[in-house]
GROMACS .gro file of C-alpha atoms in nm:
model
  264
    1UNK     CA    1  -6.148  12.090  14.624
    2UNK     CA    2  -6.103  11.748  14.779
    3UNK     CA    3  -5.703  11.860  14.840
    4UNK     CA    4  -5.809  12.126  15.001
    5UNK     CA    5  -6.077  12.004  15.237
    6UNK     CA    6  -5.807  11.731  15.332
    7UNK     CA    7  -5.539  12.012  15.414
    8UNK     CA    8  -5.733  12.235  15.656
    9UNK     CA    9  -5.950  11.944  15.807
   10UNK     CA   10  -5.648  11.838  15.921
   11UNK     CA   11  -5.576  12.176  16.059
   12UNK     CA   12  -5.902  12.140  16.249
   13UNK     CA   13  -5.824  11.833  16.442
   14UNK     CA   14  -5.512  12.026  16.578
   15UNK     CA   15  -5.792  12.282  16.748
   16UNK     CA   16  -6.120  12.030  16.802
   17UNK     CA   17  -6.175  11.728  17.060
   18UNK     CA   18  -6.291  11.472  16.784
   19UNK     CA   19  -6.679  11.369  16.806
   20UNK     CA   20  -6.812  11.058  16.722
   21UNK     CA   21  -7.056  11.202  16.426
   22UNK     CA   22  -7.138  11.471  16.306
   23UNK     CA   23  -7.480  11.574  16.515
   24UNK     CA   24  -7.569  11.849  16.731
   25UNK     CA   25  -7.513  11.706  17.133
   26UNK     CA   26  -7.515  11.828  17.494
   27UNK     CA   27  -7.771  12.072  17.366
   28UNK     CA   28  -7.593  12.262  17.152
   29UNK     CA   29  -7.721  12.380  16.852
   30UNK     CA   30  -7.660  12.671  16.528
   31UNK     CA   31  -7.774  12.892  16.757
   32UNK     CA   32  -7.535  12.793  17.034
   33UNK     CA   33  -7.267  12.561  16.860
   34UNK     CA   34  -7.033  12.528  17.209
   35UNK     CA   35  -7.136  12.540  17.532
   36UNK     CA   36  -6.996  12.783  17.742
   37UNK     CA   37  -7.052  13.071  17.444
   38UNK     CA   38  -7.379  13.289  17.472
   39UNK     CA   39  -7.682  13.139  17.212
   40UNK     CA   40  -7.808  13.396  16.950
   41UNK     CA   41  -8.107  13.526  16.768
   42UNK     CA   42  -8.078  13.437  16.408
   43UNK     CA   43  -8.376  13.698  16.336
   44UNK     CA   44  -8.088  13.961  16.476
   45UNK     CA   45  -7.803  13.829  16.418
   46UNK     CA   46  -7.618  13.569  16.147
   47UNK     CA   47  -7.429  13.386  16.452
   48UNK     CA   48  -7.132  13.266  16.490
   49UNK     CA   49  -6.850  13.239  16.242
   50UNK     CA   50  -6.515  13.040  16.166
   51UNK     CA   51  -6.241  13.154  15.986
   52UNK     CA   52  -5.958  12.946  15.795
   53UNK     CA   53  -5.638  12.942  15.839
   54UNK     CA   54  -5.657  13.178  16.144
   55UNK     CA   55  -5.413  13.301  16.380
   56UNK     CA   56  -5.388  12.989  16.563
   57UNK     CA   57  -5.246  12.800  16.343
   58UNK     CA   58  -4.882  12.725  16.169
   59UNK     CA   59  -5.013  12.822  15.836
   60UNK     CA   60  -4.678  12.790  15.643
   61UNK     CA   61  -4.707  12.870  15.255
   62UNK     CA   62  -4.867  12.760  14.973
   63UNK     CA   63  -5.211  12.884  15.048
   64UNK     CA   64  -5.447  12.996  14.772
   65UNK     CA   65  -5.804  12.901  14.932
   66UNK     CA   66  -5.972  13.116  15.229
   67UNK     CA   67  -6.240  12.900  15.431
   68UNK     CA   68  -6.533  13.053  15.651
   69UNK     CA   69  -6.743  12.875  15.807
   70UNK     CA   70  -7.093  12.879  15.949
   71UNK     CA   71  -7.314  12.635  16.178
   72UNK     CA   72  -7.620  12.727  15.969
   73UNK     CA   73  -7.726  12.634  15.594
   74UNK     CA   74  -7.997  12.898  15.521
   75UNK     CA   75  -7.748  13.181  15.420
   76UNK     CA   76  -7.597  13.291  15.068
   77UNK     CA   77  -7.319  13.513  14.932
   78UNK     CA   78  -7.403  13.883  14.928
   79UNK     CA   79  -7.294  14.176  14.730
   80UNK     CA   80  -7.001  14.263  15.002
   81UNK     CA   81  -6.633  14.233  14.910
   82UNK     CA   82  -6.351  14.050  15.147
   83UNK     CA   83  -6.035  14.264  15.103
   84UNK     CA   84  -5.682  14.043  15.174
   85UNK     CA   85  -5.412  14.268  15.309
   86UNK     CA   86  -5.075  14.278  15.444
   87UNK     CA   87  -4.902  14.468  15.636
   88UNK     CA   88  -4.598  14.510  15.427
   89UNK     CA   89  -4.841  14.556  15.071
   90UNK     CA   90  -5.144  14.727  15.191
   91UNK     CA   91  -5.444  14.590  14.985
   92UNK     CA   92  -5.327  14.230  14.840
   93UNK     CA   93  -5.649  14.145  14.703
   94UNK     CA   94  -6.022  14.263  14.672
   95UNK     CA   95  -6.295  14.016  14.589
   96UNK     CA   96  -6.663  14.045  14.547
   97UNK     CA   97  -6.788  13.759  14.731
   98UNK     CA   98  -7.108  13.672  14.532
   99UNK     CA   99  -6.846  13.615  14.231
  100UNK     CA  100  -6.852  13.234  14.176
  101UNK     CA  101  -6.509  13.254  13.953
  102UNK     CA  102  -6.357  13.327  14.321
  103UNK     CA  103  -6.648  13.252  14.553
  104UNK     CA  104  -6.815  12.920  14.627
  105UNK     CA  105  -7.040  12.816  14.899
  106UNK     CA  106  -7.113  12.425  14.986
  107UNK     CA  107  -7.267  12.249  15.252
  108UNK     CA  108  -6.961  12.136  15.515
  109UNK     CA  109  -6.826  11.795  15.465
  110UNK     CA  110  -6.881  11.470  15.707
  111UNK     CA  111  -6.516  11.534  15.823
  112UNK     CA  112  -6.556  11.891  15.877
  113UNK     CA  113  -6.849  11.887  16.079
  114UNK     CA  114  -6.665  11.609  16.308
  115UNK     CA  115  -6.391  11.809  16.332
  116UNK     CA  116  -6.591  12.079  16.462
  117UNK     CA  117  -6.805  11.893  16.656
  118UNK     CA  118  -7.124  12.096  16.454
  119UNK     CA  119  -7.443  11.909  16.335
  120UNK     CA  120  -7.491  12.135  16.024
  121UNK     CA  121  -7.322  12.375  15.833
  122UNK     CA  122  -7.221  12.594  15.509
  123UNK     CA  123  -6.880  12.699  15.454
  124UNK     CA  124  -6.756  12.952  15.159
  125UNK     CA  125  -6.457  12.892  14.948
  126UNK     CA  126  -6.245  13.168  14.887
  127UNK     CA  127  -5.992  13.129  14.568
  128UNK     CA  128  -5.725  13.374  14.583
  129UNK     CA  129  -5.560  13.453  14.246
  130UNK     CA  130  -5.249  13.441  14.381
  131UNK     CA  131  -5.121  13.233  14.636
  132UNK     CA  132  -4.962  13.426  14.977
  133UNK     CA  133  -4.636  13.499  15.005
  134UNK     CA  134  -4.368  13.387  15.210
  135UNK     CA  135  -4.294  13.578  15.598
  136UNK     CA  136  -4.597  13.733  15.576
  137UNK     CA  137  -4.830  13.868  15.811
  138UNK     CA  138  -5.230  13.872  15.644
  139UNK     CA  139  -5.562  14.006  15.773
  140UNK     CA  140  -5.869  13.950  15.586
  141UNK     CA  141  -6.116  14.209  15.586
  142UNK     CA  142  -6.498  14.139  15.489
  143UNK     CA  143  -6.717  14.404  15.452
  144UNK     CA  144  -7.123  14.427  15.514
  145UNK     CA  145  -7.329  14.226  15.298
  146UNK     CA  146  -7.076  13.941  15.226
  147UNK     CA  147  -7.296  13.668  15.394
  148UNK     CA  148  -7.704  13.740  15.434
  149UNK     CA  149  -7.964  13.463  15.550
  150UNK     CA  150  -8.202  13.371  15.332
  151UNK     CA  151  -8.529  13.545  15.439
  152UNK     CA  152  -8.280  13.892  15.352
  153UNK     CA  153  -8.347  13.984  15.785
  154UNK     CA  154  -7.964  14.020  15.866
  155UNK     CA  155  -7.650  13.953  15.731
  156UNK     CA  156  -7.239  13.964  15.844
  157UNK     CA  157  -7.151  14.314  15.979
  158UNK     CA  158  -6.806  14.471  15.866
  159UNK     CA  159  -6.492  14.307  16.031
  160UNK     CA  160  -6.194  14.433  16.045
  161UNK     CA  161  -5.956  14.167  15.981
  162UNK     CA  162  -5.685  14.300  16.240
  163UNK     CA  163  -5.938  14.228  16.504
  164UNK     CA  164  -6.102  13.918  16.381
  165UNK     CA  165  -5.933  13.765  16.083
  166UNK     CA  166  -5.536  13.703  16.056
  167UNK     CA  167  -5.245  13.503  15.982
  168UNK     CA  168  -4.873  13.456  15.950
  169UNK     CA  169  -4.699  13.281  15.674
  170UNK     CA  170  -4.377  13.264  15.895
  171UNK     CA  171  -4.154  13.013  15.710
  172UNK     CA  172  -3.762  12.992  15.585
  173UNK     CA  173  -3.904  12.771  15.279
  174UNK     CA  174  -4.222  12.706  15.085
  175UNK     CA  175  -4.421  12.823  14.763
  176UNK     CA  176  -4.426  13.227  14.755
  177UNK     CA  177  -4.687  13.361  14.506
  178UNK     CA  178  -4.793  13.059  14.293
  179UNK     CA  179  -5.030  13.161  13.996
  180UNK     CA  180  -5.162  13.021  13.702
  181UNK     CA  181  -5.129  13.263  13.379
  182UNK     CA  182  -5.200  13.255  13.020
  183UNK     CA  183  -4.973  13.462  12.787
  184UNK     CA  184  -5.183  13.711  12.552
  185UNK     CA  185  -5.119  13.809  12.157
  186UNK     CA  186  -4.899  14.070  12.256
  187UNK     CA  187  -4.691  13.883  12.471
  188UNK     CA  188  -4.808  13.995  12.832
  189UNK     CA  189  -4.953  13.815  13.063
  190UNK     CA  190  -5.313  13.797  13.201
  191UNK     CA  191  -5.202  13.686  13.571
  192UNK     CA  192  -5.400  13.514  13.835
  193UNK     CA  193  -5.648  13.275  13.658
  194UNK     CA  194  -5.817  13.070  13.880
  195UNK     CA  195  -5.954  12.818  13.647
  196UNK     CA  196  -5.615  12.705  13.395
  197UNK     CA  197  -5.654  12.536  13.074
  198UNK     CA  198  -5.452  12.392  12.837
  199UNK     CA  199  -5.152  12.587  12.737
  200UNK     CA  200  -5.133  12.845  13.063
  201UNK     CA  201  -4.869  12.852  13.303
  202UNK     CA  202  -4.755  12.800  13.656
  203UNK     CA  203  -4.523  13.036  13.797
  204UNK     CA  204  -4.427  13.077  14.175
  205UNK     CA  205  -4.129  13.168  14.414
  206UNK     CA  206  -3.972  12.874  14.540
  207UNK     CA  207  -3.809  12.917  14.842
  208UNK     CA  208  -3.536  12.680  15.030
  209UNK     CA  209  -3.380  12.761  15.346
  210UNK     CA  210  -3.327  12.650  15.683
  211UNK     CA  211  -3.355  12.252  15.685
  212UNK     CA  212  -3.505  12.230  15.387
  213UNK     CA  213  -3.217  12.156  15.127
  214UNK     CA  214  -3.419  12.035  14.833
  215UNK     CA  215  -3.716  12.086  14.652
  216UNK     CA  216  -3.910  11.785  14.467
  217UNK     CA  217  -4.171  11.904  14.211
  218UNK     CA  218  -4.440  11.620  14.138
  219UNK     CA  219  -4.699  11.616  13.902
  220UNK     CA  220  -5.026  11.376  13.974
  221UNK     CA  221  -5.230  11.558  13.694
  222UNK     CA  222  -5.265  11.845  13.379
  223UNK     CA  223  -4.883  11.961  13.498
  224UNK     CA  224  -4.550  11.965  13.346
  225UNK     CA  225  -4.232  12.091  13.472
  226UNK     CA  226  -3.889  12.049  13.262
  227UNK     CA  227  -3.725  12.052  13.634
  228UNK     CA  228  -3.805  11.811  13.877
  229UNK     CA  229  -3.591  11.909  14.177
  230UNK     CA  230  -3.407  12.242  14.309
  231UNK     CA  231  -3.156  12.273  14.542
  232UNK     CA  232  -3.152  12.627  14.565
  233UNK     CA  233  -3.409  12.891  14.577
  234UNK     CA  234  -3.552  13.002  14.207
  235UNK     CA  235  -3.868  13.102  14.002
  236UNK     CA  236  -4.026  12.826  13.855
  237UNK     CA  237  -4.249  12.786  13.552
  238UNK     CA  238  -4.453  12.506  13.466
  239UNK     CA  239  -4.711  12.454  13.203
  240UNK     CA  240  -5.079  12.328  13.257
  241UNK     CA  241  -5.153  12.027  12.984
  242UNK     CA  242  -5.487  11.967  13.139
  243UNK     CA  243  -5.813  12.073  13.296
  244UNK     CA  244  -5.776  12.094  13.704
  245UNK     CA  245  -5.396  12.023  13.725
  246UNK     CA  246  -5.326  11.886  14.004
  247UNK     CA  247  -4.912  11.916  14.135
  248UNK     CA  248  -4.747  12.000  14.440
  249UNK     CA  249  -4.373  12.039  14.573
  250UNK     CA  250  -4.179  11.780  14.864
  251UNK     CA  251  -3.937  11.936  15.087
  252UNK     CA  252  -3.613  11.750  15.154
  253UNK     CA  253  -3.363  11.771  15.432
  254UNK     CA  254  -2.964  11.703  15.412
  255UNK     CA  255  -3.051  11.337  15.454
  256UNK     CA  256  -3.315  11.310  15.197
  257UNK     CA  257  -3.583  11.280  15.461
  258UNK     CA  258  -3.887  11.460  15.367
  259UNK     CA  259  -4.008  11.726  15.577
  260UNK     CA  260  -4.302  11.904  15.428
  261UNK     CA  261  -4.545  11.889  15.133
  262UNK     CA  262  -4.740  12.168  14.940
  263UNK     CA  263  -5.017  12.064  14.678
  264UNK     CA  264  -5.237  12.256  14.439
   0.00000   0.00000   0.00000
């Protein structure tokens, strides 16, 4: 989780004038988190809400965790389901959010809440089972019920991602599709486990193109990989030797200079 919190606070800072704590100033509040933006009833209304990554952003590839955000604590995953589409694949991916294998809500970190200048807050983790794809465009939709308060007065009304929630994956390299899977008795696979152990595998799509000329695979925990570099595009399987792997992929130019970095 702490990789991922690093990645899209840093993401943040590209869209936030940095504050000096994380308090609620210049009398804004949960109700009212910027000035200039209308405050609102909380007995009416759940408020305002953030969504991660977001159309604003040069998402790349590589992403496998959905963020929303809230300026308020007293809420809790509801019965709804958020729906990742495409436009090329229709429905990607349905999840019921008050699934905790997929689903898992937290109080927002110290950097977080500087980042967006907020005094409070609760954001939801969204695991995806498999990461996005490459030269994508994504819209998330969430349907009623995902996100209620906790007296049960209101909760999130249905969004339609197109609207509210979307994304581009734009890129001429990166990780397409990574996924952990775990071979059955009859050979298959059972595809998209989101919490590996011992003995399943990493697959995904690597992808080099445009600058990028090489791919360095690096392993900081619970990850092997027979090949350590690529310098051409390929399918790559891994294998998971421990709880929580932890791995990611450097991008190389001509020169050897490195130009991006993807971690899981």
């Amino acid at each position: 989780m702490k990789k991922l919190i690093a990645l899209f606070v840093a993401l943040l800072l590209l869209y936030a004038v940095p504050a000096s704590a994380a308090q609620w100033a210049d009398g804004r509040s949960p109700q009212q988190p910027y000035l200039g933006v209308p405050a609102v009833d909380f007995t009416q209304t759940l408020g305002y809400m953030m969504f991660y990554p977001n159309a604003k952003m040069d998402v790349g590839t590589g992403v496998r965790t959905l963020f929303v955000y809230l300026p308020r604590e007293d809420v809790y995953a509801g019965s709804g389901e958020l729906t990742l589409r495409t436009q090329e694949d229709r429905d990607a991916w349905t999840i019921a959010f008050n699934d905790t294998q997929y689903v898992h809500q937290r109080e927002m970190v110290e950097d977080e809440l500087v980042s967006m200048q907020w005094g409070s807050g609760t954001c939801f983790e969204i695991t995806l089972p498999v990461s996005v794809k490459i030269d994508r465009h994504y819209y998330v939709d969430l349907a009623r019920d995902c996100i209620i308060s906790n007296d049960n007065t209101v909760s999130n009304p249905a969004r339609d991602g197109e609207e509210t929630w979307s994304f581009d994956t734009k890129s001429e390299y990166g990780v397409s599709e990574m996924s952990y899977r775990r071979m059955l008795a009859d050979g298959s696979y059972e595809e998209g486990i989101v919490n590996p152990q011992p003995g399943d595998e990493i697959r995904f799509d690597l992808v080099l193109g445009g600058e990028a000329k090489t791919a360095a695979l690096f392993q900081l925990s619970g990850a092997n990989f027979t090949t350590a570099s690529y310098t051409e595009s390929a399918e790559v399987i891994g294998s998971v030797t421990e709880d929580d792997p932890a791995w990611g992929v450097l991008f190389l130019d001509a020169s050897g200079n490195q130009i991006a970095q993807i971690t899981f």
